[in-house]
Each structure stands twice: as C-alpha cells, then as structure tokens.
XYZ file of C-alpha atoms in Angstrom:
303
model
C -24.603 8.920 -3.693
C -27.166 8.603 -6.669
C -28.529 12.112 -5.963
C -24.936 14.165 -5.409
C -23.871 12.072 -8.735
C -27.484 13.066 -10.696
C -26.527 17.005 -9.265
C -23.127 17.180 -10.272
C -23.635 15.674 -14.219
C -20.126 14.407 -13.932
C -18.080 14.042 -16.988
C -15.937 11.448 -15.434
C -16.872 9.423 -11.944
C -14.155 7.625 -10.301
C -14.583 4.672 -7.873
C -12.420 3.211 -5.732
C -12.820 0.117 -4.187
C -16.283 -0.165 -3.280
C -16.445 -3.088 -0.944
C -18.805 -1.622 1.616
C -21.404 -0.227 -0.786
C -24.334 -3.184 -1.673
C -24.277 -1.625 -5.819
C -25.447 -4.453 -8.334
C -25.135 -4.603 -11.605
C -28.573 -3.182 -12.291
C -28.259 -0.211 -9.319
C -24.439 0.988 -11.594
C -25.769 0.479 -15.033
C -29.351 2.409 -13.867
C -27.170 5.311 -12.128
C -24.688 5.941 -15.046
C -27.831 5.883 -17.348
C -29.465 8.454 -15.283
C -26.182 10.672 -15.224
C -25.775 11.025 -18.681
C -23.409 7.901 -19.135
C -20.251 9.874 -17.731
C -16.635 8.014 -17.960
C -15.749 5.603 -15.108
C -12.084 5.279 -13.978
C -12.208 2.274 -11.502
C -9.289 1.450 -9.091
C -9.059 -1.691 -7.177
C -6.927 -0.541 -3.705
C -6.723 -4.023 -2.766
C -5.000 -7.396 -3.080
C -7.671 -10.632 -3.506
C -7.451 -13.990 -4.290
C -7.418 -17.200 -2.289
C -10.038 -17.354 0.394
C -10.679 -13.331 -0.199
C -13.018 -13.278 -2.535
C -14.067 -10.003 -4.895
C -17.348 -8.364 -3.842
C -20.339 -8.383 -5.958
C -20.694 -4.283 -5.596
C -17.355 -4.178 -7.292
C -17.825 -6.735 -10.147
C -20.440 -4.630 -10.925
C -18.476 -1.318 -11.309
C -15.667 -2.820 -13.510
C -17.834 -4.164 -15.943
C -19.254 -0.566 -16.789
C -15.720 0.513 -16.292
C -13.737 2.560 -19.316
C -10.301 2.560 -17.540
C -9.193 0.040 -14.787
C -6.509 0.333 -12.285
C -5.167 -2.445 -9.609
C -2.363 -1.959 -7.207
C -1.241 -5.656 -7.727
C -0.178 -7.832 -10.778
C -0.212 -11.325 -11.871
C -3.322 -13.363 -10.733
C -5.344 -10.157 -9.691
C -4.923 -8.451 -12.928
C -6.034 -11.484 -14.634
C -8.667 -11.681 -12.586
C -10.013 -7.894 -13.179
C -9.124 -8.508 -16.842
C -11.661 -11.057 -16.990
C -14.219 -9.353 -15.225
C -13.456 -6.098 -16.673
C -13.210 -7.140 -20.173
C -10.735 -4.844 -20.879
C -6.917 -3.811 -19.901
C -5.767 -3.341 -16.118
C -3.210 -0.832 -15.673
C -0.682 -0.750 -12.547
C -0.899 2.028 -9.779
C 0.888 1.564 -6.672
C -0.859 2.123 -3.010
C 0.522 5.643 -1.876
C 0.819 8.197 1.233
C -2.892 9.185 2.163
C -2.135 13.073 2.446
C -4.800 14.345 4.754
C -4.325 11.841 7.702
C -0.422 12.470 8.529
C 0.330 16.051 9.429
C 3.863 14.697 10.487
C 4.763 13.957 7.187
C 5.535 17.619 5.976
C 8.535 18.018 8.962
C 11.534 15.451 9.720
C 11.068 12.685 12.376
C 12.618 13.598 15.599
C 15.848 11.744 16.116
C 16.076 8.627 16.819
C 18.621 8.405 19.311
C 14.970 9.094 21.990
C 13.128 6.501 20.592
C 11.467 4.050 22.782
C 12.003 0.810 20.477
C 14.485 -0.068 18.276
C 12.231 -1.563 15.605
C 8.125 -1.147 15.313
C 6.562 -2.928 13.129
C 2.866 -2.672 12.136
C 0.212 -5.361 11.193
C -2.433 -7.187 11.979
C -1.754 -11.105 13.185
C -4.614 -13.678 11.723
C -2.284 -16.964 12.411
C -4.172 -19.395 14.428
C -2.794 -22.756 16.119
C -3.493 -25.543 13.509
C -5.854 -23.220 11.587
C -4.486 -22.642 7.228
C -4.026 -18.610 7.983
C -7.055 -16.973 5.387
C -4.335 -14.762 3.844
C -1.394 -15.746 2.005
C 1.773 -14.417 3.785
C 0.408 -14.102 7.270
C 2.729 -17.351 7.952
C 5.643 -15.414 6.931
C 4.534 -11.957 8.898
C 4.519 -14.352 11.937
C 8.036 -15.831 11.292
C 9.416 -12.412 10.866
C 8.405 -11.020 14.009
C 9.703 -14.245 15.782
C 12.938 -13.591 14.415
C 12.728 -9.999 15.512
C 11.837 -11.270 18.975
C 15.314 -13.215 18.448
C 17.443 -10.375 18.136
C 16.987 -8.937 21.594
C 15.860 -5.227 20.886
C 13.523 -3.576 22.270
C 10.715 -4.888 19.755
C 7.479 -3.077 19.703
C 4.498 -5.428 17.606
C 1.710 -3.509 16.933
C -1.539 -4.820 15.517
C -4.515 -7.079 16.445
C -3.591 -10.977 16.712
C -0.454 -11.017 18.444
C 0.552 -11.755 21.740
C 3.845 -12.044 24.016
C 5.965 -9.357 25.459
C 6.200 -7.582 22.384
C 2.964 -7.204 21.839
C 1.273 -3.661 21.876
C -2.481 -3.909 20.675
C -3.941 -2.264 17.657
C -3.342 1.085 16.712
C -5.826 3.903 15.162
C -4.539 4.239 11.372
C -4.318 7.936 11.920
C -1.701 7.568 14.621
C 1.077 5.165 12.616
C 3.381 7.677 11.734
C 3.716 8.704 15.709
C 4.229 5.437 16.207
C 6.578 4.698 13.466
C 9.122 7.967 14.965
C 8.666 6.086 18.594
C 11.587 3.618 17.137
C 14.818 3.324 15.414
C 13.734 1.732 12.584
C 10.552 0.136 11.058
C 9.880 -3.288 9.588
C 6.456 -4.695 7.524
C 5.810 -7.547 5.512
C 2.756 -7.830 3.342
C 0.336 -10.344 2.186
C 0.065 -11.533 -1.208
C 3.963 -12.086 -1.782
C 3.483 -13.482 -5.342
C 1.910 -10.672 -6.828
C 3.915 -8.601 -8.441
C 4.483 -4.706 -7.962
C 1.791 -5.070 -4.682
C 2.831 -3.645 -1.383
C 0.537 -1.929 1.143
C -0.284 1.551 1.563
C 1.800 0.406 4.981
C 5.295 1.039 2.950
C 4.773 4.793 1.458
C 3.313 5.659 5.555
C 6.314 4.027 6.624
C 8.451 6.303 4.407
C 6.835 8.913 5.118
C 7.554 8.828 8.990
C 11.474 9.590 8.062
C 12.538 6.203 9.283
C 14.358 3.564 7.493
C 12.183 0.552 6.708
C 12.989 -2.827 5.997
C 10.470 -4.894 4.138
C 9.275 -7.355 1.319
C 10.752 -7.559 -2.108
C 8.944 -8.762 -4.832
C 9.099 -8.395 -8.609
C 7.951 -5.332 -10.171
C 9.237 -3.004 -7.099
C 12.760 -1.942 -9.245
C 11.406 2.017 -9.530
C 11.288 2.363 -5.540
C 14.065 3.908 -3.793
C 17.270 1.916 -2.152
C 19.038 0.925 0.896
C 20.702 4.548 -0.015
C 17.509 6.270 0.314
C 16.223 4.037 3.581
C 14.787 1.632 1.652
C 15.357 -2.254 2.397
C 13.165 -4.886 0.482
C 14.581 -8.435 1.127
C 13.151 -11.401 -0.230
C 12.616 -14.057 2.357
C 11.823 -13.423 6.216
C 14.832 -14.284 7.142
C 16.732 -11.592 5.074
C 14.449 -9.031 6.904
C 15.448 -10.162 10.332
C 19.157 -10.459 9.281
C 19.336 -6.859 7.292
C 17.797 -5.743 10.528
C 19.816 -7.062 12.428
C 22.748 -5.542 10.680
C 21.043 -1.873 10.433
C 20.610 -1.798 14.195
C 23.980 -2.115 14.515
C 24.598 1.395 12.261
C 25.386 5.172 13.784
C 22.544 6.484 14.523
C 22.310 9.645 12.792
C 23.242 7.689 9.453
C 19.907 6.339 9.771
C 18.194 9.435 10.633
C 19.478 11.005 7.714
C 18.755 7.754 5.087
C 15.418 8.079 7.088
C 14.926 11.773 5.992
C 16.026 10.815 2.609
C 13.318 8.169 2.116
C 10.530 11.027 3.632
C 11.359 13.086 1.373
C 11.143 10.746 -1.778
C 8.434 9.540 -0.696
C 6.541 12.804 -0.086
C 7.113 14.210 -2.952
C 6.724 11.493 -5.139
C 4.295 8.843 -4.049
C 1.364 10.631 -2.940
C -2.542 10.293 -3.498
C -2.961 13.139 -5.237
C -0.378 12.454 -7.722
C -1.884 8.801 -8.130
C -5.292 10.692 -8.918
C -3.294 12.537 -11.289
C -1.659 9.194 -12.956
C -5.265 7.732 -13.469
C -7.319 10.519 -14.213
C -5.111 12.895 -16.462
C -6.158 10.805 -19.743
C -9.741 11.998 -18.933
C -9.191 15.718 -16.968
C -7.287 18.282 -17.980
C -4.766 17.730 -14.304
C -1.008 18.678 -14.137
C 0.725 15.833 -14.373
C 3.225 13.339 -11.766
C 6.731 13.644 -11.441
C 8.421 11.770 -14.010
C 10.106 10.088 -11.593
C 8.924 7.636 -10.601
C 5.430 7.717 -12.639
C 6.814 7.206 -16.098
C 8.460 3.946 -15.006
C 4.706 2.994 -13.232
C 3.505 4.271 -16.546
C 5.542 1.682 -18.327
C 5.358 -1.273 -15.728
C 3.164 -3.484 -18.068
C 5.907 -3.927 -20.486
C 8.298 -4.311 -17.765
C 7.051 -5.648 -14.910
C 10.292 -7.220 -13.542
C-alpha cells in the first residue's frame, strides 16, 4: 500500500474500514507524512459496540482523519466522535455494483420459485451462551416464526440447523438466491442504532423481490410497502406482515419487487455513496437528490 500511495501523490486517500490491515498510529501518521499530507475521508462500513470491539488499525486512521463517515448512529457515532475528534456524518451501506450482474435485468417471476421466503444470515445463538451480537436473539426468533407459518422456508447462513436450514452461501451468489423465492426476509444486528441496516437490505432490493425487514429510527427516506419495502419493528411484525404478503397475487409482488430494484439501483449504489463522501474534496457529479439530500440532512433529523 505505502509504495502505490508514495507513487500516486494523492490529493485525497480514502479508507474504508480497515479491520484486516495491522496500521498503528505511527505506520498512518509516517505514511501521510511521506505522501505529502493528502486529505483522508474515512468511512466506518460497520456496526460495533458491545463485545465487538473497534480495531486498533482503525483508531489509528480516524484520528488523522479530515472527514468521517459511519453507516450507524447513536452509540457508534459517539464513539467515532470521540476517537475522531471531530464530526461523524451518516452514509448508509449500499448495493456493491461489481459483484451482482443480475441486478441490471428484472428477477424472473416468482410464480417458479423454489421457496416462498429466503432469508439470509449468519446464526451465532448458542444454548445457554449471551449471543456476542446484539440482535442475534431476535434473528433466531424470527426465523422460528417463519418455520411457524408452514412455507416452504429456505435459511441460509452458517449457525443454523433444522429442516430449513441450507448452509452458507458465497456473497457473490445472494441475489440468485434471493430470485429462488417469493419473497425475502432479514433482520440485522445492532437494532438500537439508528439509520444502520446491512449492506444485506440494498442486495435484497436489488434482486427485484419484496423484502420484509427491521425498522428502526432514522430509516424514513427508504422506500415503502408500495415500492416492496416492509420494515416492521418487532420480530413478530416480520413474521405476521409475512405472513400476510404470502398470501398476495403473485405478480403484485413481482411488480412491487421490480419497483424496489429499480429504486434501489438507481439510487443506493456504491458509486453514488463515493460520490456523497468524496464530492466536498473531488470535483465528482453528484447523487440523486433523492434520496441523498435527505442522507445529507439526517443529522438534524435523524428520526
């Protein structure tokens, strides 16, 4: 990294959660130095707190940072506040665009589909063992009360077992999953912070099938249950909307499906996230106004 950085002469380096990479304090400080002291845009592309603790390697990049970025509020932008020394700004996770060729043509319908409902997630309950991440209880009570509703119920992830269950699945190959049912379903960790959700949400959106998952504060710029959208507040709410969506025509919710792909590909996409961050320091074309200006303005009104 330190010689492509030293080649370039950046005027701006951006760094995004850089968990795996052993950087001190000394290693960023020494590097920037070297470089000509360039801007750093940092974005945090993860939810911590609890048990999850905050590598070292990325202490040290937002406390050289000049502009900040988390895709969660409350506790974790305190948190990168403090170690930042400086304002956080929101930016939502969004659709990867290199790793989903399917998300450029509509789903096929869903009248084939081998499940009525996938959902996608990792399980890391254990028997009489305080799960290491909040909401994992609540994951695990929603895809009980799936199991309830007897459809066919695909569970895909490590962790889980039963009839349902399906194994893990490459990240690459989600959206094929996601068109193998009727409907998806997710629920993410790290309920009480506001505005999070996992990149999970804009995949599922962008496989063209309606989606049913967590609402929490902050969320009020996403698209409705007019545009395939369902975000319910408690577990049971999921299994219950669910229950009442797979009881719906089936080419209504191909076509909210479709709706929802489209939103989501033209609106909440990497690139235009790089654009959001990075167009205060580049000279970049800038997001759709919709939704970006209300992202833009989620600080002041978060709820």
């Amino acid at each position: 990294m330190e010689s492509a950085v030293l080649d370039s002469r950046p005027d701006v380096i951006f760094v995004q959660s850089p968990h795996g990479f052993p950087f001190s304090y000394e290693d960023v400080t020494r590097l920037l130095r070297l470089a000509g002291s360039p801007l750093v845009v940092y974005q945090e592309g993860d939810a911590w707190g609890g048990n999850k603790r905050l590598p070292v390697s990325s202490r040290s990049w937002l406390r050289v940072a000049d502009a900040v970025f988390s895709v969660a509020g409350g506790a974790q932008l305190a948190m990168l506040r403090g170690i930042a020394r400086k304002p956080v700004r929101y930016v939502p996770h969004t659709l990867p665009l290199d790793c989903f060729p399917e998300q450029d043509r509509p789903a096929p319908p869903g009248d084939g589909a081998v499940f009525d409902v996938v959902t996608i997630g990792n399980s890391v309950v254990r028997a009489r063992v305080l799960p290491r991440l909040p909401g994992a209880g609540e994951r695990a009570r929603v895809v009980r009360g799936l199991g309830r509703l007897g459809c066919r119920l695909g569970v895909f992830g490590s962790g889980w077992h039963g009839p349902h269950a399906r194994g893990p699945v490459p990240f690459e190959r989600q959206i094929a999953v996601l068109h193998s049912a009727r409907m998806s379903v997710g629920w993410d960790h790290y309920g009480r912070y506001p505005g999070y959700f996992s990149d999970r949400l804009p995949i599922s959106g962008a496989a063209g099938r309606v989606h049913v998952g967590q609402a929490r504060p902050g969320m009020g710029w996403l698209p409705g249950p007019g545009d395939g959208l369902h975000l319910m507040r408690r577990p049971r709410d999921v299994v219950d909307r669910v229950g009442d969506l797979l009881r719906s025509e089936q080419h209504e919710l191909d076509w909210a499906g479709e709706r929802l792909r489209r939103w989501v590909r033209s609106r909440l996409t990497d690139l235009q996230s790089v654009q959001f961050m990075l167009g205060e320091f580049l000279a970049l074309p800038s997001p759709p106004a919709d939704p970006w200006q209300q992202i833009a303005a989620w600080e002041e009104r978060p709820g």
